[in-house]
Short mmCIF file of C-alpha atoms in Angstrom, two decimals:
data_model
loop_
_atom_site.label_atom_id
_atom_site.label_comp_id
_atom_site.label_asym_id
_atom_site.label_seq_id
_atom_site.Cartn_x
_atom_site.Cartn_y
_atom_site.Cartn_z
CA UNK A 37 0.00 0.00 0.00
CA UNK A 38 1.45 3.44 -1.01
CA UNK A 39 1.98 5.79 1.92
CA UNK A 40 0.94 9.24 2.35
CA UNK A 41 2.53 12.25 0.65
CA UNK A 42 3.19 15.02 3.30
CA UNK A 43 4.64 18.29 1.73
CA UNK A 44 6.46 20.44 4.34
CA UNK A 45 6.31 24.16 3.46
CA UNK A 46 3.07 23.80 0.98
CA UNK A 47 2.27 27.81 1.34
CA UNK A 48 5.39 28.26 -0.04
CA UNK A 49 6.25 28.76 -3.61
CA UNK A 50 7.81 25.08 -4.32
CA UNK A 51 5.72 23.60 -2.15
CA UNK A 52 2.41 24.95 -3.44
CA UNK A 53 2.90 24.53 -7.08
CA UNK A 54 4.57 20.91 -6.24
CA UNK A 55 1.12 20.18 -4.09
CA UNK A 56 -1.41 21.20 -7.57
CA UNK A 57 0.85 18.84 -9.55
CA UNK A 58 0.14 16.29 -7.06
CA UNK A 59 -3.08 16.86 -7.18
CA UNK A 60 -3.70 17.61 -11.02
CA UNK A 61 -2.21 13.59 -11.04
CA UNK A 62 -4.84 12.29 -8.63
CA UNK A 63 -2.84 12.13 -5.75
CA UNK A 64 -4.44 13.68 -2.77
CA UNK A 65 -0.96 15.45 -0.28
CA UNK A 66 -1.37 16.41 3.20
CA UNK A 67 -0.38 19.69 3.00
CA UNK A 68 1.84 21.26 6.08
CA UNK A 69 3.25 25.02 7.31
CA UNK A 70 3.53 27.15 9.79
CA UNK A 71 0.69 29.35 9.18
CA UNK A 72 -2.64 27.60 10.00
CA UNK A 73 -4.83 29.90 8.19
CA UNK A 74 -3.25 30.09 4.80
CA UNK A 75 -2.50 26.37 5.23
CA UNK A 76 -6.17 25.43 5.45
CA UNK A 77 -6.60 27.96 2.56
CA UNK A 78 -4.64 26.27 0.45
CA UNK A 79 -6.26 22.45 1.37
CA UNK A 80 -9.64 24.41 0.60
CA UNK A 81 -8.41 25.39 -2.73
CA UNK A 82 -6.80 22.26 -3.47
CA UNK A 83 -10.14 20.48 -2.86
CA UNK A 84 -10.62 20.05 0.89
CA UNK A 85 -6.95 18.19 1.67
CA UNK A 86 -5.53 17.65 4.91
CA UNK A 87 -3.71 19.81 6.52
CA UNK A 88 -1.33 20.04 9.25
CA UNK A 89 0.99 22.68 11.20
CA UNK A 90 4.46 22.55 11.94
CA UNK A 91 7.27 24.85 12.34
CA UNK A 92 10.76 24.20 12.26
CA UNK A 93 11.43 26.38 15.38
CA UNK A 94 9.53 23.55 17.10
CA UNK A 95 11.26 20.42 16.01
CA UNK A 96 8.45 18.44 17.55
CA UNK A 97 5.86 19.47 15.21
CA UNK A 98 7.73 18.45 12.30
CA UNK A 99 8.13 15.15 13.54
CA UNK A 100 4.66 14.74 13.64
CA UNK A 101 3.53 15.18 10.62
CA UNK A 102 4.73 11.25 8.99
CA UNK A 103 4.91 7.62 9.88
CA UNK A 104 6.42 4.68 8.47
CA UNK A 105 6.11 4.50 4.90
CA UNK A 106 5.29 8.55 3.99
CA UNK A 107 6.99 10.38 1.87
CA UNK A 108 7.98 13.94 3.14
CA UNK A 109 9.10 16.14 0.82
CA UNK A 110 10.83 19.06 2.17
CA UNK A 111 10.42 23.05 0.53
CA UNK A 112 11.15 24.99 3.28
CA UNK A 113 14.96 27.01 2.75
CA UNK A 114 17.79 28.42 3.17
CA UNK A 115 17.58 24.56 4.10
CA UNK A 116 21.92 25.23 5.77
CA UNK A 117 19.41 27.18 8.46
CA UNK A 118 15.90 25.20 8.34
CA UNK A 119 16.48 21.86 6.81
CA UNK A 120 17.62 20.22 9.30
CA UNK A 121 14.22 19.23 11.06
CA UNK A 122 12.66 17.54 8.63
CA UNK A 123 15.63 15.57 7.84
CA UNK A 124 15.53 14.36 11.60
CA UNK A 125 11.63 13.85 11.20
CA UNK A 126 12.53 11.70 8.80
CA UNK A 127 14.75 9.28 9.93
CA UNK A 128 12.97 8.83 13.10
CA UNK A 129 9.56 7.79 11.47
CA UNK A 130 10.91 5.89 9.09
CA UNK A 131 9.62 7.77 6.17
CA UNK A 132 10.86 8.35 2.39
CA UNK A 133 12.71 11.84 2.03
CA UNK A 134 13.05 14.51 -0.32
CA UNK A 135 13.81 18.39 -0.93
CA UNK A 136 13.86 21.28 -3.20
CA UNK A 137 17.47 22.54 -1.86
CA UNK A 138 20.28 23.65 -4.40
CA UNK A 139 22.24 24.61 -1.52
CA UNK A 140 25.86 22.56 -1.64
CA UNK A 141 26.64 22.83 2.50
CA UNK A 142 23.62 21.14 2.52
CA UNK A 143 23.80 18.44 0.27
CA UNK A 144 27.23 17.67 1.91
CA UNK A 145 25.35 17.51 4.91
CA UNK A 146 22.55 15.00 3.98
CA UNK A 147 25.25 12.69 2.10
CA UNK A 148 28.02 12.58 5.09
CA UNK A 149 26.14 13.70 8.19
CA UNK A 150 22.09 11.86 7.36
CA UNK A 151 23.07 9.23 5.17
CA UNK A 152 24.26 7.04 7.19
CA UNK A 153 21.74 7.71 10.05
CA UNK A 154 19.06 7.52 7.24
CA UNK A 155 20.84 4.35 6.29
CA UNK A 156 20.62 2.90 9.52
CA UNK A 157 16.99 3.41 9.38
CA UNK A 158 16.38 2.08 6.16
CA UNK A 159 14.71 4.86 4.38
CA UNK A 160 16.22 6.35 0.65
CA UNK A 161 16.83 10.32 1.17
CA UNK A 162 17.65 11.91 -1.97
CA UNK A 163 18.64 15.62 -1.46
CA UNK A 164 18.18 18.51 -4.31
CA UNK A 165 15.51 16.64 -6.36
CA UNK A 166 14.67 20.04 -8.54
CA UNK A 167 16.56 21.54 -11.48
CA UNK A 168 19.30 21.62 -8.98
CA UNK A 169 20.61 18.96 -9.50
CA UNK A 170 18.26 16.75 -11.43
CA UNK A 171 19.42 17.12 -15.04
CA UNK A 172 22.54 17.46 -14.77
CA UNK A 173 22.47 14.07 -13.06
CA UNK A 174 20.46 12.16 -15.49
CA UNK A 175 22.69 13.62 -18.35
CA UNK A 176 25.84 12.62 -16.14
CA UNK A 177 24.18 8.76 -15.83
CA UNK A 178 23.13 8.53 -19.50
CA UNK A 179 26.58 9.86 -20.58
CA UNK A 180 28.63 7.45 -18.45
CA UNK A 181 26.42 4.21 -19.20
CA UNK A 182 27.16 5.28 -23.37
CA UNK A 183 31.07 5.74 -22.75
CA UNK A 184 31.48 2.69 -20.62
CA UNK A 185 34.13 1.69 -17.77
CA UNK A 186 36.68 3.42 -19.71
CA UNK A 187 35.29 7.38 -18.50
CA UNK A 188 37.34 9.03 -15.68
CA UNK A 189 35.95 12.40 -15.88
CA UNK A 190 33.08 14.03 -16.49
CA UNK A 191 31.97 17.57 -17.32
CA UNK A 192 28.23 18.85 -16.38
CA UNK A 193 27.00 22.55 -17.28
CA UNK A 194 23.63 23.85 -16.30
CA UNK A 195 21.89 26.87 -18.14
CA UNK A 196 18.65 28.57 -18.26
CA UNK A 197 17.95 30.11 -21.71
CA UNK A 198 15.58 32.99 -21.74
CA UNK A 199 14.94 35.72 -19.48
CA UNK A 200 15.54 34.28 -15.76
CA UNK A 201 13.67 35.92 -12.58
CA UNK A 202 14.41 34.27 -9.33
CA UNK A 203 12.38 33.61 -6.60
CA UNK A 204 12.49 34.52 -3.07
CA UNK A 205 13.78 31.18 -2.19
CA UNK A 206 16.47 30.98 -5.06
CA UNK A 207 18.11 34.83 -4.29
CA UNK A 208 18.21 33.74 -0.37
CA UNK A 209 20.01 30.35 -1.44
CA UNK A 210 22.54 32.45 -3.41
CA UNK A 211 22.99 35.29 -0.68
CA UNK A 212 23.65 32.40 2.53
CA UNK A 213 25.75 29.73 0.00
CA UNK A 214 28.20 32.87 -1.05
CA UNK A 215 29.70 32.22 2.04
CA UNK A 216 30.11 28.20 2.51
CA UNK A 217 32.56 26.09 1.44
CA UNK A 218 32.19 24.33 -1.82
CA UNK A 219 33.28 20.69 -3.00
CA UNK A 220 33.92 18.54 -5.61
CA UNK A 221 34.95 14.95 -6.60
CA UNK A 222 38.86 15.18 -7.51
CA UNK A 223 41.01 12.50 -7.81
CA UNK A 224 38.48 9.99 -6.86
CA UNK A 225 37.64 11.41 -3.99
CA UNK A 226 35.73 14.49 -2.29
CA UNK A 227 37.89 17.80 -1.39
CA UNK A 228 36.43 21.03 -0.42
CA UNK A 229 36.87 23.86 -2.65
CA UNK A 230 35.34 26.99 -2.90
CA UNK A 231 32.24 28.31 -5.26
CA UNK A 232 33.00 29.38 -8.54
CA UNK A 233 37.20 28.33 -8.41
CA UNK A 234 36.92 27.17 -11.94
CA UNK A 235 35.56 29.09 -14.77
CA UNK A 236 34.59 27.04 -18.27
CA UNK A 237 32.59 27.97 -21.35
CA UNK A 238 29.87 25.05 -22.81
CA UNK A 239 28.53 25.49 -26.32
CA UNK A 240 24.40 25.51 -25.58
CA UNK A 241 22.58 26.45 -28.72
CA UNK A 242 25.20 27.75 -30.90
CA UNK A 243 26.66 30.29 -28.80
CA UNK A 244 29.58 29.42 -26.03
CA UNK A 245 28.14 30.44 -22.33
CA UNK A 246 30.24 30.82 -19.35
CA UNK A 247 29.79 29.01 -16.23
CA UNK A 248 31.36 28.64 -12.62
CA UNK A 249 32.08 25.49 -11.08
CA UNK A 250 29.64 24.67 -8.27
CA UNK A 251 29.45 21.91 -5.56
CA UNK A 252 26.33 19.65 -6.63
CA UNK A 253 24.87 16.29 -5.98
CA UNK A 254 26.86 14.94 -8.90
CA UNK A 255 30.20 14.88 -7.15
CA UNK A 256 28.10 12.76 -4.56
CA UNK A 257 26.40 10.13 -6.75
CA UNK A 258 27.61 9.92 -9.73
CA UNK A 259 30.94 8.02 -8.80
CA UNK A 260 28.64 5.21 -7.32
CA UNK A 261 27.36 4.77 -11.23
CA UNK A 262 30.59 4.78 -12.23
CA UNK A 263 33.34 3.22 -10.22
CA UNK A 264 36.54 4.35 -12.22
CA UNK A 265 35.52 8.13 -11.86
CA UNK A 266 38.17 9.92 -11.53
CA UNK A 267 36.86 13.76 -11.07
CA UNK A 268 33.41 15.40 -11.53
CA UNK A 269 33.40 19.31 -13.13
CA UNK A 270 30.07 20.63 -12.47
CA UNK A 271 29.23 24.29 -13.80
CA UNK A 272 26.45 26.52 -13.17
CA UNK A 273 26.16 29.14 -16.09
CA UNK A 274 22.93 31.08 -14.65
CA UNK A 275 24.96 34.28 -14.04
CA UNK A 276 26.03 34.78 -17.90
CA UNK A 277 28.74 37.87 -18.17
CA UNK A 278 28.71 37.80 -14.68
CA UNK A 279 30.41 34.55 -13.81
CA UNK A 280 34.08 36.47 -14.16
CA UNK A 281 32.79 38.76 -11.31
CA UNK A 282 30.96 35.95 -9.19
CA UNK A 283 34.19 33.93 -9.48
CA UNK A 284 36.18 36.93 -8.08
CA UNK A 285 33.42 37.81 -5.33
CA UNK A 286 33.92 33.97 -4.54
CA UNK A 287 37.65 34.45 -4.00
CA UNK A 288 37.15 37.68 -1.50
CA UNK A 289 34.10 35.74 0.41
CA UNK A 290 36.61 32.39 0.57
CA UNK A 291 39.34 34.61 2.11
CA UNK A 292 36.81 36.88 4.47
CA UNK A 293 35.47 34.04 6.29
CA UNK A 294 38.38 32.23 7.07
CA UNK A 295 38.31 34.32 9.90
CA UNK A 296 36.93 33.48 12.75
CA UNK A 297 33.68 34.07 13.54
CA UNK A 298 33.24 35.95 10.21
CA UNK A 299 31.54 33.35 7.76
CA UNK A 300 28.37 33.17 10.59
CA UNK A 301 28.51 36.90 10.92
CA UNK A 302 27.98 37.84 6.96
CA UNK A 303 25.46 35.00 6.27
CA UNK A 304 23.70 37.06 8.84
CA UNK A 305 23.86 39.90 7.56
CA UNK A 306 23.01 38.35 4.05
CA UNK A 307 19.61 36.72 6.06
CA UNK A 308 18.83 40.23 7.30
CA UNK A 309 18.65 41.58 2.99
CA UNK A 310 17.38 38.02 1.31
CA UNK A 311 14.06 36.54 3.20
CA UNK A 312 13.56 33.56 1.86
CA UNK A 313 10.51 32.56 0.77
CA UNK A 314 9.10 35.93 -0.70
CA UNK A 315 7.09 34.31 -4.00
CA UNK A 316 8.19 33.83 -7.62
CA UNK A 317 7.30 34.26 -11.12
CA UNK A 318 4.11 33.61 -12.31
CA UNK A 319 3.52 31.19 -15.43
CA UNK A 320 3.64 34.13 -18.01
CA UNK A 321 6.83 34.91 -16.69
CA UNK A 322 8.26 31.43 -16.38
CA UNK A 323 7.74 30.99 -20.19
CA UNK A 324 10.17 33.57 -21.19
CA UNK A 325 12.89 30.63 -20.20
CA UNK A 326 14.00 27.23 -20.36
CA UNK A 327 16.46 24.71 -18.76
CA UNK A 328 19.40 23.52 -20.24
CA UNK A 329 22.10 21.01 -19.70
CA UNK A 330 25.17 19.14 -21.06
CA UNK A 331 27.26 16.26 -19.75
CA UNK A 332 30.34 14.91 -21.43
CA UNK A 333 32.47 12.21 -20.55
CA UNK A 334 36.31 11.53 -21.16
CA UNK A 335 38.46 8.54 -20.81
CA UNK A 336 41.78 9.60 -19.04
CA UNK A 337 43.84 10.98 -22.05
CA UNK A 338 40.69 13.71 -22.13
CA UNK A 339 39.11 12.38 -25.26
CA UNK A 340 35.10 12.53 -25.50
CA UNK A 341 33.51 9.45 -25.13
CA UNK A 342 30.45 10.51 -24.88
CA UNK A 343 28.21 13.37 -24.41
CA UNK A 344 23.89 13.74 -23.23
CA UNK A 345 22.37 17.30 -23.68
CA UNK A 346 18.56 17.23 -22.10
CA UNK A 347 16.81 20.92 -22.66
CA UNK A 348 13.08 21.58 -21.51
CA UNK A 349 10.73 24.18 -19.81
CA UNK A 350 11.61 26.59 -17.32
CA UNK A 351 13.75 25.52 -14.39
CA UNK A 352 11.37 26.19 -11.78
CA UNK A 353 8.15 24.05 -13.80
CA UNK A 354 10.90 21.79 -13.96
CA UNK A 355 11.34 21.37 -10.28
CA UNK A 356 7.51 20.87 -9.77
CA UNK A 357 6.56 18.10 -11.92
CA UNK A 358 9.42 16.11 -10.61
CA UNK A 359 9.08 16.78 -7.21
CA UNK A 360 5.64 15.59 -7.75
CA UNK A 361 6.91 12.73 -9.94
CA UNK A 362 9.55 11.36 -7.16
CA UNK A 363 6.99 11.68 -4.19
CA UNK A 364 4.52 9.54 -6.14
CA UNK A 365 7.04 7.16 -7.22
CA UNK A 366 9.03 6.77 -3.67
CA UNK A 367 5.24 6.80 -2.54
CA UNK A 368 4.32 3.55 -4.52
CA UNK A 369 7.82 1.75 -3.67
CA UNK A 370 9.75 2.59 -6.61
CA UNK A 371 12.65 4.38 -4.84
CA UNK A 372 14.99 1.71 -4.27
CA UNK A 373 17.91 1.77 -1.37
CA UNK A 374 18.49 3.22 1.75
CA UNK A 375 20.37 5.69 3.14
CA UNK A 376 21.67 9.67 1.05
CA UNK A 377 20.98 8.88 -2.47
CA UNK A 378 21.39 10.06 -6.03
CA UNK A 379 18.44 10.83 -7.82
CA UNK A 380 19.76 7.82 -10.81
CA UNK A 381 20.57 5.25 -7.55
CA UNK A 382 17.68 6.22 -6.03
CA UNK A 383 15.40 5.68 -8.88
CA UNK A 384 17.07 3.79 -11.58
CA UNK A 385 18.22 5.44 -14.62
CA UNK A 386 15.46 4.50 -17.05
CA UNK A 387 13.04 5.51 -14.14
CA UNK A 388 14.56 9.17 -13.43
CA UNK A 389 14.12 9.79 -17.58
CA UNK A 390 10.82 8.61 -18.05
CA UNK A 391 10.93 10.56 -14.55
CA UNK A 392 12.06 13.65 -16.42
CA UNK A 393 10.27 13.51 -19.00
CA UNK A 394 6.94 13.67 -17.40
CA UNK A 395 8.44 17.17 -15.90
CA UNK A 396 9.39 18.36 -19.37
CA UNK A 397 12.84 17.55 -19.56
CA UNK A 398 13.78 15.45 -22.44
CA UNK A 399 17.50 14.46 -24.17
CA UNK A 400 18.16 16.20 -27.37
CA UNK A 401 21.41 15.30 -28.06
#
């Protein structure tokens, strides 16, 4: 019997849009936030769902909300500052996990810190389940099964064509992970190193984009795919003519909070300028872009082996339908595994592109 599907944060931009996918597929969510009245507003709207309240400044209440067997899916962020009680809810029910974060500290933390807890408790937990860092995974998978046991590195860019407006959510994630250490898979193994140390150009529709290198789930799962991986370059290319500057501002941020004290005291101040969950664009905006991304692999002299480019809707759209598309498949048994997983280990590889393709991301190339 498939358990229930509780989204945490459902007033919230993610989580409200994920919950009407769920719903526009039959499934009937148990919507959850902190705010009772515009909670029950929502279930109203939604068709008279359940609802429940829970806050992350009172752990309790967020444990509360699933049993053995639910899937929680997790929208509320900066997730380095409130993700980490519904991680813990998690684990101690038992219950199927996943978020919305794009935030690296906290990926890090759900692979090394929860996934062995989560492990232990024999639930799957798959971390950053949206645009970040969906595609680029499912290109990285498909690119690595085509070149074969002879790949040892592989390259990942992310892009959003069009005109790009961020959400609350989104310019908060950028303000607080400015200031966190990065990582990546080098050598074949994971080192820390700062946001945006590498800078790279991708061809994406003709034109060559720039992009900085950014810690992602990649550098986490897909060396399980692929034993003989030696290092994982993965590039986010969202900042256009900018990413020269963002990889300097990286530099100055990596060398300002290696003081003491200093890293807590400007994400802070960041907090105090970026609130979070503020909204986000509406459909009509949302259409003026797409999402975009390349993965190439290379057998250790650097030749291509082989290379997956997957393109679709807008990123955000993106994030909805397969939010809504993992909860209902970890909901009917069909994520496989326990403990931090990739979204391809987690789900299978076929799986996460049919997956993907229900959200309106599809290979073309």
């Amino acid at each position: 019997m498939a358990g229930r599907i509780v989204i945490f944060g459902a007033t919230g931009y993610t989580g409200r849009h994920t919950a009407e996918r769920l719903v526009e597929s039959g499934v009937r969510p148990v919507l959850a936030a902190r705010n009772v009245e515009r909670v029950r507003a929502l279930g109203d709207e939604l068709g008279g769902l359940e609802v429940a309240v829970a806050d992350v400044g009172r752990p309790e209440s967020v444990r509360d909300l699933v049993g053995a067997g639910d899937v929680l899916v997790a929208t509320v962020g900066p997730f380095t500052r409130w993700g980490d009680p519904a991680v813990e809810a998690a684990i101690a029910a038992g219950a199927h996990y996943l978020d919305s974060t794009g935030e690296s500290a906290f990926i890090r933390r759900v692979f090394e810190h929860f996934g062995p807890r989560a492990e232990a408790a024999g639930i799957g937990m798959v971390t950053a389940f949206g645009f970040d860092w969906v595609p680029g995974n499912i290109a990285g998978a498909l690119a690595l099964r085509e070149a074969g046991e002879g790949a040892r590195r592989v390259r990942i860019g992310y892009f959003s064509p069009g005109e790009i407006k961020g959400s609350g959510g989104t310019m908060a994630t950028i303000a607080t992970s400015t200031f966190e250490s990065g990582f990546a898979w080098r050598d074949g193994r994971l080192v820390t190193e700062r946001m945006a140390k590498r800078y790279s150009t991708f061809e994406v529709n003709g034109r060559e984009r720039p992009a900085i290198s950014v810690g992602s789930s990649e550098h986490f799962a897909l060396p399980r795919l692929q034993p003989g991986l030696r290092e994982v370059d993965s590039y986010l290319g969202w900042f256009g003519p900018a990413s020269r500057p963002m990889q300097a501002m990286s530099a100055v941020a990596a060398a300002a909070t290696a003081i003491p004290g200093m890293r807590s005291g400007l994400q802070s101040l960041a907090g105090r300028f970026v609130k979070g969950s503020t909204g986000g664009p509406d459909a009509e905006v949302r259409a003026k872009s797409g999402s975009y991304a390349v993965a190439t692999a290379y057998d250790d002299s650097g030749r291509e082996l082989a290379e997956v480019r997957v393109e679709g809707g807008n990123a955000y759209d993106f994030t909805f339908g397969i939010l809504a598309w993992g909860a209902r498949t970890a909901a009917a048994g069909g994520l496989t595994g326990s403990g931090a997983l990739g979204p391809a280990d987690g789900f299978g590889v076929d799986e996460l592109e049919a997956g993907c393709r229900e959200a309106g991301l599809t290979r073309v190339g």
